[in-house]
PDB file of C-alpha atoms and ligand atoms in Angstrom:
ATOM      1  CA  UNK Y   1    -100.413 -20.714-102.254  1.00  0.00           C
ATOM      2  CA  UNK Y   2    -100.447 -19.297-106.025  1.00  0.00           C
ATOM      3  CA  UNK Y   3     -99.472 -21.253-108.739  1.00  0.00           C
ATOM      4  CA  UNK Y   4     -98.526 -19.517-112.152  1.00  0.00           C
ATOM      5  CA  UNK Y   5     -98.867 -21.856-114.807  1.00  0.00           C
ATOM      6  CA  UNK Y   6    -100.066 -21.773-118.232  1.00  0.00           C
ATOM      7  CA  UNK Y   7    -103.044 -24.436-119.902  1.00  0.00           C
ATOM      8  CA  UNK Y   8    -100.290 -25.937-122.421  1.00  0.00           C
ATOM      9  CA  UNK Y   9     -97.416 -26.742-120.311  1.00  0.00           C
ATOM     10  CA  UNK Y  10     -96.960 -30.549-119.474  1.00  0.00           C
ATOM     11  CA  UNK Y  11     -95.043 -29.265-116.235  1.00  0.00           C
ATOM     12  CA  UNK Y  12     -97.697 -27.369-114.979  1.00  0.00           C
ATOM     13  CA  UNK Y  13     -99.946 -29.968-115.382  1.00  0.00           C
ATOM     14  CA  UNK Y  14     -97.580 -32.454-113.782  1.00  0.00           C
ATOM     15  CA  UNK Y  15     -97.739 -29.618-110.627  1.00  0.00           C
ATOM     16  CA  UNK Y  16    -101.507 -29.796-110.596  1.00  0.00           C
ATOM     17  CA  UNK Y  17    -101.788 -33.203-111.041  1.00  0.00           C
ATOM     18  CA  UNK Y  18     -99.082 -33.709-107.565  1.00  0.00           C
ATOM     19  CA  UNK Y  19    -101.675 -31.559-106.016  1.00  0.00           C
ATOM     20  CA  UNK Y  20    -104.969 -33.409-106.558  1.00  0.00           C
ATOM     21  CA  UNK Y  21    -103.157 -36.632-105.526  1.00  0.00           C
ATOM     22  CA  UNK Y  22    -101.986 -34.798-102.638  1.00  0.00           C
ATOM     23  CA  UNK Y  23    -105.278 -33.873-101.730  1.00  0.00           C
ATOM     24  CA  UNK Y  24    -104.472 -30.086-101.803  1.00  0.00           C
ATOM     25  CA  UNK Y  25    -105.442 -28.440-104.523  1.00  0.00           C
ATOM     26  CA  UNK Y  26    -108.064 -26.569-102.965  1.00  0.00           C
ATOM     27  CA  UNK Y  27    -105.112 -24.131-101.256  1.00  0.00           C
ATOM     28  CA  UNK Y  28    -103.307 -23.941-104.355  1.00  0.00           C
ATOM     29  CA  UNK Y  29    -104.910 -20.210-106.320  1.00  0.00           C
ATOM     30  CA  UNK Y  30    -104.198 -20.744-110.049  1.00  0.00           C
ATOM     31  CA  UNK Y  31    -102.666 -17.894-111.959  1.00  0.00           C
ATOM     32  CA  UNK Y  32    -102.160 -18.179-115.611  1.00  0.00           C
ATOM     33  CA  UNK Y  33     -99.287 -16.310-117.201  1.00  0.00           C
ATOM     34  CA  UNK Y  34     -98.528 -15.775-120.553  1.00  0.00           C
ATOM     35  CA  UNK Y  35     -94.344 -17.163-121.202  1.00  0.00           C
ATOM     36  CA  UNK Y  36     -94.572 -15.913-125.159  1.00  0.00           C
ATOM     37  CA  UNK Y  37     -94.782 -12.564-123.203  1.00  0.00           C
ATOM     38  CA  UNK Y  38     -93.992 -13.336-119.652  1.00  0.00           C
ATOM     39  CA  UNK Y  39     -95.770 -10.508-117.178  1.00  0.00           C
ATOM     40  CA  UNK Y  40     -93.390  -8.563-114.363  1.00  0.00           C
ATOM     41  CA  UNK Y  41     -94.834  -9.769-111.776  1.00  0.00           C
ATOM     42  CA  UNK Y  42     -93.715 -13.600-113.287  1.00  0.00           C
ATOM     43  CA  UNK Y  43     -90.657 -12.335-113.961  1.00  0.00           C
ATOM     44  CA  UNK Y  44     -90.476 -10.857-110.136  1.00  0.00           C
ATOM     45  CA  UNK Y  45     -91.205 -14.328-109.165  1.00  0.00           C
ATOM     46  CA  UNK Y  46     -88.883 -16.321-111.557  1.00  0.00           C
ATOM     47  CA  UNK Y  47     -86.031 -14.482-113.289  1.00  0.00           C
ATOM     48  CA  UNK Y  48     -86.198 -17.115-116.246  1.00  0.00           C
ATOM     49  CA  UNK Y  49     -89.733 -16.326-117.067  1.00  0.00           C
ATOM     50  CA  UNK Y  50     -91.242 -19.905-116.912  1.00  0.00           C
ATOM     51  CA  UNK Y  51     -94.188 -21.927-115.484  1.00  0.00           C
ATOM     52  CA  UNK Y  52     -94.732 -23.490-113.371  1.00  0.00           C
ATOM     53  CA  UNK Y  53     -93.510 -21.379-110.514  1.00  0.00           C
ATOM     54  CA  UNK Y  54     -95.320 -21.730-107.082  1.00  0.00           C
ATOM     55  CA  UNK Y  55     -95.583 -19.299-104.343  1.00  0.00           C
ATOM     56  CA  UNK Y  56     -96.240 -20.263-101.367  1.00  0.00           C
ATOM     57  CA  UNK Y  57     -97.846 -18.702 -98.130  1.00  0.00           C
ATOM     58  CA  UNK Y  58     -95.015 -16.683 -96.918  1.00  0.00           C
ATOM     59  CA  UNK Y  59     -94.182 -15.168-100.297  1.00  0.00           C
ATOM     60  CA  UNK Y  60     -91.664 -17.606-101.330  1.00  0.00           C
ATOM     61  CA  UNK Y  61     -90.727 -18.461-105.114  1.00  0.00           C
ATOM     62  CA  UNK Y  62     -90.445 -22.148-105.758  1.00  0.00           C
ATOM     63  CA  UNK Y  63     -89.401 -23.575-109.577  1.00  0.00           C
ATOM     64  CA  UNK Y  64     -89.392 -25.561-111.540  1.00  0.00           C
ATOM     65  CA  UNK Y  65     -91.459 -28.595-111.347  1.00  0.00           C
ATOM     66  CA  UNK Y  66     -89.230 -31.128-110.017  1.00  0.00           C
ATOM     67  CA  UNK Y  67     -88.956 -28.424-106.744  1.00  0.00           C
ATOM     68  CA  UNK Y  68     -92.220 -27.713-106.571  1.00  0.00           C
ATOM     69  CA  UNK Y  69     -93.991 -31.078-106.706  1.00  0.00           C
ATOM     70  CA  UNK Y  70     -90.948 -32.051-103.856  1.00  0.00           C
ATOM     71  CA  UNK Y  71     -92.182 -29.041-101.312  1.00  0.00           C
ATOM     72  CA  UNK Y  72     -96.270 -29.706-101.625  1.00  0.00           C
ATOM     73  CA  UNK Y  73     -95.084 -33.360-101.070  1.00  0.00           C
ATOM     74  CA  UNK Y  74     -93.363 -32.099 -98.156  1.00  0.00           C
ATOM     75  CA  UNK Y  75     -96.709 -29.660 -96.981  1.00  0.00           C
ATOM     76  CA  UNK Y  76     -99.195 -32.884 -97.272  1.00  0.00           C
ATOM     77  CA  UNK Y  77    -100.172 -34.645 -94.685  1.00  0.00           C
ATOM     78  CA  UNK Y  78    -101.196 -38.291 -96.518  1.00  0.00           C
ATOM     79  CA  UNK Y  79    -100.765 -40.067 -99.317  1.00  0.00           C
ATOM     80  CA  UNK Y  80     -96.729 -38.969-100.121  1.00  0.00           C
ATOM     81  CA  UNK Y  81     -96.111 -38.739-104.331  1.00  0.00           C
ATOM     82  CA  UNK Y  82     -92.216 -39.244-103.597  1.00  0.00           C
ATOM     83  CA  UNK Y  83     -91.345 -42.479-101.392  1.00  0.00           C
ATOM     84  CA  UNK Y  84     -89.399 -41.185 -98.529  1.00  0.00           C
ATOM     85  CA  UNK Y  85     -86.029 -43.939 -98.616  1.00  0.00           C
ATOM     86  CA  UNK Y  86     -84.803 -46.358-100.457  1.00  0.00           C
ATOM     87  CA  UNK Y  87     -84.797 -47.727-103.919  1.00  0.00           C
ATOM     88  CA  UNK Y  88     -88.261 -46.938-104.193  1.00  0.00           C
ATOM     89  CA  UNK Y  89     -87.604 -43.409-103.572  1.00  0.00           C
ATOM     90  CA  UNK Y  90     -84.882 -43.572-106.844  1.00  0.00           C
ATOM     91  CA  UNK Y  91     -86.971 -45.358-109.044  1.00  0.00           C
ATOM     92  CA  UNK Y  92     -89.313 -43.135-108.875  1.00  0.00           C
ATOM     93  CA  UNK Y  93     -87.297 -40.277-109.138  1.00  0.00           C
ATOM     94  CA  UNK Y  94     -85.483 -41.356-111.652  1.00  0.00           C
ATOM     95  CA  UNK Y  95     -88.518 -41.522-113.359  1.00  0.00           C
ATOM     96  CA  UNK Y  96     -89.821 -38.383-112.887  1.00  0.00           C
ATOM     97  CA  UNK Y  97     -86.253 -37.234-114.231  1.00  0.00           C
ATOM     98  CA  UNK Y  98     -87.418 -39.298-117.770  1.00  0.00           C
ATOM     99  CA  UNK Y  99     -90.897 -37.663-117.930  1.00  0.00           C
ATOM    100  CA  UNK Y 100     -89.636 -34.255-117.416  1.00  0.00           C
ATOM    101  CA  UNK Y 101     -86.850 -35.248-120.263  1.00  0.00           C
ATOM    102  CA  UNK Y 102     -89.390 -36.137-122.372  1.00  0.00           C
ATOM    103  CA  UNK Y 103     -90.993 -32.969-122.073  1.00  0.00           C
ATOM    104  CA  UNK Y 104     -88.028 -31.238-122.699  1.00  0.00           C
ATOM    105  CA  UNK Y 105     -87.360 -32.941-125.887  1.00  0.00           C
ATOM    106  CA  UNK Y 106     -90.979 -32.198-126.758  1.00  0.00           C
ATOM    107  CA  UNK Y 107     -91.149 -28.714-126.252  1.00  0.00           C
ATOM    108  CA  UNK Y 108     -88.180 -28.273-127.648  1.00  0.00           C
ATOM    109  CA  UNK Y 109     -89.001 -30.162-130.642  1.00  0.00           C
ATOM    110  CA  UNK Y 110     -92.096 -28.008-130.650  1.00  0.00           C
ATOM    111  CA  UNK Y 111     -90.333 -25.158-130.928  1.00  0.00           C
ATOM    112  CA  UNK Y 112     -87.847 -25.754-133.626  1.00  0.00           C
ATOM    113  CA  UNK Y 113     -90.440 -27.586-135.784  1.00  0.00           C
ATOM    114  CA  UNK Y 114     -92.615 -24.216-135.280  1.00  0.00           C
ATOM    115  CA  UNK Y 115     -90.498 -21.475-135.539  1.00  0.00           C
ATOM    116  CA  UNK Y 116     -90.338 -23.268-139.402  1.00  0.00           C
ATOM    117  CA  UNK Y 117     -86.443 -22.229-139.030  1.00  0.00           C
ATOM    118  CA  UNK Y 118     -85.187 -25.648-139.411  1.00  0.00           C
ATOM    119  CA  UNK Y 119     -86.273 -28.523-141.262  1.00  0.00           C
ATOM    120  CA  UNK Y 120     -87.373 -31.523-139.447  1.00  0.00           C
ATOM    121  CA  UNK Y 121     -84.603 -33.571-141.053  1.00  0.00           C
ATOM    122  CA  UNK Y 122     -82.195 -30.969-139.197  1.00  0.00           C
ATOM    123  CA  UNK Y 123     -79.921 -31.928-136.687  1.00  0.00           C
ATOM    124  CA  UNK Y 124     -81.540 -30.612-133.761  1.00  0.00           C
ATOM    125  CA  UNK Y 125     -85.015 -31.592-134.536  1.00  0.00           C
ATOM    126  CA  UNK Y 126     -83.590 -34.839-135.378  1.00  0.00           C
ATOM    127  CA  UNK Y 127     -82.034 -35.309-131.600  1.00  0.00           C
ATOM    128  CA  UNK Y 128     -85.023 -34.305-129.911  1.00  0.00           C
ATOM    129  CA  UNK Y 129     -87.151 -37.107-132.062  1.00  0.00           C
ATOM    130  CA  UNK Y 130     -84.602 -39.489-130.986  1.00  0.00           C
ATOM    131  CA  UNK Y 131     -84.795 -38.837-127.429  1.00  0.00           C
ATOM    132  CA  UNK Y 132     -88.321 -38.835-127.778  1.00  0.00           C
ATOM    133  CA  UNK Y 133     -88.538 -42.513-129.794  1.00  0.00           C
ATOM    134  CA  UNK Y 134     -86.215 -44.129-127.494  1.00  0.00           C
ATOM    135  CA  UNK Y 135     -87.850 -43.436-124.497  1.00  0.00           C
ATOM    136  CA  UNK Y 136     -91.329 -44.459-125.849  1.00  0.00           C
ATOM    137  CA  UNK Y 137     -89.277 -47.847-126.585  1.00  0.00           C
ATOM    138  CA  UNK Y 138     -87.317 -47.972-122.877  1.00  0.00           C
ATOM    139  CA  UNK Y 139     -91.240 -47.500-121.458  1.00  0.00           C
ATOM    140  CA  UNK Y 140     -92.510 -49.951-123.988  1.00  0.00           C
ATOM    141  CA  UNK Y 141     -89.756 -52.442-122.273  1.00  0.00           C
ATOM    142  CA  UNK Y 142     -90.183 -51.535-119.103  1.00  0.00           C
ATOM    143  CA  UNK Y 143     -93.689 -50.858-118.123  1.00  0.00           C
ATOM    144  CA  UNK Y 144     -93.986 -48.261-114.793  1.00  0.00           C
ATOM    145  CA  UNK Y 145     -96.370 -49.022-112.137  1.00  0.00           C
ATOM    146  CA  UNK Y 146    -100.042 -48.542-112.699  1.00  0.00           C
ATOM    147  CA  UNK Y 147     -99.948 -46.502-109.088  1.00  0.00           C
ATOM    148  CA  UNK Y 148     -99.848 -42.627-108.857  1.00  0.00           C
ATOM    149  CA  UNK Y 149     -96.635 -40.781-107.804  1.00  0.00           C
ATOM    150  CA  UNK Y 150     -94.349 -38.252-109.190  1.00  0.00           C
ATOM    151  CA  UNK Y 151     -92.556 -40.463-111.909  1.00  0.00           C
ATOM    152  CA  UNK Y 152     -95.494 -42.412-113.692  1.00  0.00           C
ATOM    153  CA  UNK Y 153     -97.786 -38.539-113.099  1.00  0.00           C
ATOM    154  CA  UNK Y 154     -94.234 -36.867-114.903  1.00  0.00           C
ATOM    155  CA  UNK Y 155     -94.922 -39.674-117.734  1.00  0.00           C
ATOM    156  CA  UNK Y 156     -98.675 -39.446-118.110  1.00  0.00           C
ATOM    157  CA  UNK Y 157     -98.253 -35.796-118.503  1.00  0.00           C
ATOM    158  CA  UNK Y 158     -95.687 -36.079-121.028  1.00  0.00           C
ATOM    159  CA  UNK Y 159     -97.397 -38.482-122.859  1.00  0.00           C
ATOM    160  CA  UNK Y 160    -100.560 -35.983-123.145  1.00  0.00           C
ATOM    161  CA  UNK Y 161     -98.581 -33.208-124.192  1.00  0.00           C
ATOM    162  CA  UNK Y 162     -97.370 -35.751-127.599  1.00  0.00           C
ATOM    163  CA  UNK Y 163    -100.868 -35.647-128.050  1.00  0.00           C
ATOM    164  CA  UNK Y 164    -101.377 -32.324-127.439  1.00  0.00           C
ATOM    165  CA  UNK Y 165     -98.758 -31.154-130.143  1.00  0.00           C
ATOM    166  CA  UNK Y 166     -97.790 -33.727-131.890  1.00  0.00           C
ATOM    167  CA  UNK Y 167    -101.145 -35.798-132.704  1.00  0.00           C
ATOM    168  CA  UNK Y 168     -99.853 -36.817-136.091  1.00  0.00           C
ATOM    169  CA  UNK Y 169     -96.925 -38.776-134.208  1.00  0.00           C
ATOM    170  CA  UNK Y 170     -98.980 -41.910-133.848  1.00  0.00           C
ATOM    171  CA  UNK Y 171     -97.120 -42.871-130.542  1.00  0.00           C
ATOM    172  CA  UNK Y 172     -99.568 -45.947-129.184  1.00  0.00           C
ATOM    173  CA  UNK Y 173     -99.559 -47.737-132.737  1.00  0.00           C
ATOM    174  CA  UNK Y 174     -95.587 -48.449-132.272  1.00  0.00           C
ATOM    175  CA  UNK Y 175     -95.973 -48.666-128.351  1.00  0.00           C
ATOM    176  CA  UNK Y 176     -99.047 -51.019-127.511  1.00  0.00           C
ATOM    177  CA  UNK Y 177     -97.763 -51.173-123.546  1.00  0.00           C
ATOM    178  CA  UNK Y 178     -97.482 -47.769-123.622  1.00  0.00           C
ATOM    179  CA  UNK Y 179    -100.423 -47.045-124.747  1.00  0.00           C
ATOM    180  CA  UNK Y 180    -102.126 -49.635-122.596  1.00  0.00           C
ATOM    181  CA  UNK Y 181    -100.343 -48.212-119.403  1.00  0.00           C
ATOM    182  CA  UNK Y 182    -101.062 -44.577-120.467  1.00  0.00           C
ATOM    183  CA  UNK Y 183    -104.966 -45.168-121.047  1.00  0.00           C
ATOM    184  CA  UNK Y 184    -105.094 -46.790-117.535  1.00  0.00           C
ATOM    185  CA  UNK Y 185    -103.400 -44.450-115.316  1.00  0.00           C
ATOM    186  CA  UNK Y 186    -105.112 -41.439-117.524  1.00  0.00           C
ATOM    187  CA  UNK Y 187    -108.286 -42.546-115.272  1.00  0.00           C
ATOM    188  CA  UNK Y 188    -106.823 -41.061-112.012  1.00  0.00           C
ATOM    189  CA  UNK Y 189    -108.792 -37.985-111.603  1.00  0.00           C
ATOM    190  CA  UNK Y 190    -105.665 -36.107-110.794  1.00  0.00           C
ATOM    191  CA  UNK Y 191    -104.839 -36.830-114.483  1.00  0.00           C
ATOM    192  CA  UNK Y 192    -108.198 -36.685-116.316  1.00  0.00           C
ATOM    193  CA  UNK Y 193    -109.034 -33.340-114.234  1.00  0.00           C
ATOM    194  CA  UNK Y 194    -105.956 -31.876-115.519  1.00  0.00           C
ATOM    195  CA  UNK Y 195    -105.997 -33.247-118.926  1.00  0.00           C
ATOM    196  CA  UNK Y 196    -105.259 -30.744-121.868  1.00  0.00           C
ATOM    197  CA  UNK Y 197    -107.864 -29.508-123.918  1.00  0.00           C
ATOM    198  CA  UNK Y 198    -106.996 -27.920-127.250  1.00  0.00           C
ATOM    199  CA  UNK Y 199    -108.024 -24.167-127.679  1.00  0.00           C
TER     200      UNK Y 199
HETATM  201  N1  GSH N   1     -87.590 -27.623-116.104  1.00  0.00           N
HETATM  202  C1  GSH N   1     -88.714 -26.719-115.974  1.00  0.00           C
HETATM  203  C2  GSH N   1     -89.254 -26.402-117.379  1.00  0.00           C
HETATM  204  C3  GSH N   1     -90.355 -25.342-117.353  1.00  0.00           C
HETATM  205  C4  GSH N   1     -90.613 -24.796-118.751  1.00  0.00           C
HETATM  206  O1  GSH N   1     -89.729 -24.829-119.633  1.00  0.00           O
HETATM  207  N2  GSH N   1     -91.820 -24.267-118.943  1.00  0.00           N
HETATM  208  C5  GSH N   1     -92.149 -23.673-120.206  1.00  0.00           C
HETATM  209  C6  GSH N   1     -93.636 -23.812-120.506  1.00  0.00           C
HETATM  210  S1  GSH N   1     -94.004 -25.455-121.032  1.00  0.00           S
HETATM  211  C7  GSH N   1     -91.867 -22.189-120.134  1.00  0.00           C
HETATM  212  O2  GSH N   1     -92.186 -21.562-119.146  1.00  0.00           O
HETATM  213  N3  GSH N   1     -91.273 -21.643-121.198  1.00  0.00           N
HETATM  214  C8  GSH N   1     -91.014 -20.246-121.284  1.00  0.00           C
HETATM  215  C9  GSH N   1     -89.552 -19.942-121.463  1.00  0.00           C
HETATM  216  O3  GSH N   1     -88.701 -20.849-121.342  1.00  0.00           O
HETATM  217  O4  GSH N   1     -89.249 -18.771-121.708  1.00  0.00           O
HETATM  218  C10 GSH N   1     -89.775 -27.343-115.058  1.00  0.00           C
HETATM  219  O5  GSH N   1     -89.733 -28.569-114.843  1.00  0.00           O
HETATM  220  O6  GSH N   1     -90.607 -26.607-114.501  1.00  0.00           O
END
């Protein structure tokens, strides 16, 4: 299997991280692809140009992130990252839905902020800091489990990716739990293998 990804993006890193814990990251290849400019053969792949996209041994295109990290749970043999029934299985879903939304509010705030086209008191940067602040505060009040799956490796990765871009944010002074959680799970060598590390 290839995976195109890019050193940056949280989701990637959320698909790398599914594979350590899975055990098989050795069969994943990884390819990195420029999005600012994405490459054909990306675009071949994935008509909207993004990372991660996997593809797998028979030549198949899988994106985005959610997908992905849903078939390599399917390919492993132990240790599942998704529960298989039950409220289990939502939770952590569900979770892995707010993780991925908190990237997306990131990223996006990333990209308003540094396009310097609008203000950070705009509108639109001003939503994507609120989605941001009140899911740091739903975390802070309800702590997720200190074990590894798809929702709490979703959070960890978009927790990094704050720190990543937005260092200046400050996140673990307002959110102690948070923090706490965060520095705990961060030891998982699927998540400290995969952490960022500024260019
Ligand atoms: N929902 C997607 C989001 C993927 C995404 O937006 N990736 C960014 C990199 S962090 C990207 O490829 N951006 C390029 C673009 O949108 O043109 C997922 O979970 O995989």
């Amino acid at each position: 299997m290839k995976l195109i990804y890019s050193q940056a993006s949280p989701y990637a890193r959320k698909v790398r991280a599914c594979a350590i814990a899975l055990g098989i990251d050795r069969q994943i290849e990884l390819v990195e692809a420029d999005v600012a400019d994405p490459p054909d053969w990306l675009l071949a792949a994935n008509p909207l140009g993004r990372v991660p996209t996997l593809i797998a041994e028979d030549g198949f295109a899988i994106f985005d992130s959610a997908v992905i990290c849903e078939y390599l749970n399917g390919s492993a043999e132990f240790l599942p990252i998704v529960p298989p029934s039950g409220a289990a299985r939502w939770l952590c879903l569900r979770l892995e839905a707010l993780g991925d939304g908190l990237m997306d509010a990131a990223v996006s705030l990333r990209q308003v902020q540094g396009s310097g086209m609008l203000p950070a008191e705009h509108p639109l940067a001003r939503r994507h800091l609120g989605a941001i602040e009140r899911t740091l505060d739903h975390l802070e009040k309800s702590r997720p489990a200190q074990h590894v799956d798809v929702g709490t490796i979703s959070i960890a990765c978009a927790l990094g990716y704050l720190d990543l871009r937005f260092p200046a944010m400050q996140w673990r002074a307002t959110h102690p739990q948070v923090a706490s959680w965060h520095a705990q799970i961060s030891r998982h060598a699927c998540l400290s293998e995969t952490a960022p590390q500024l260019a």
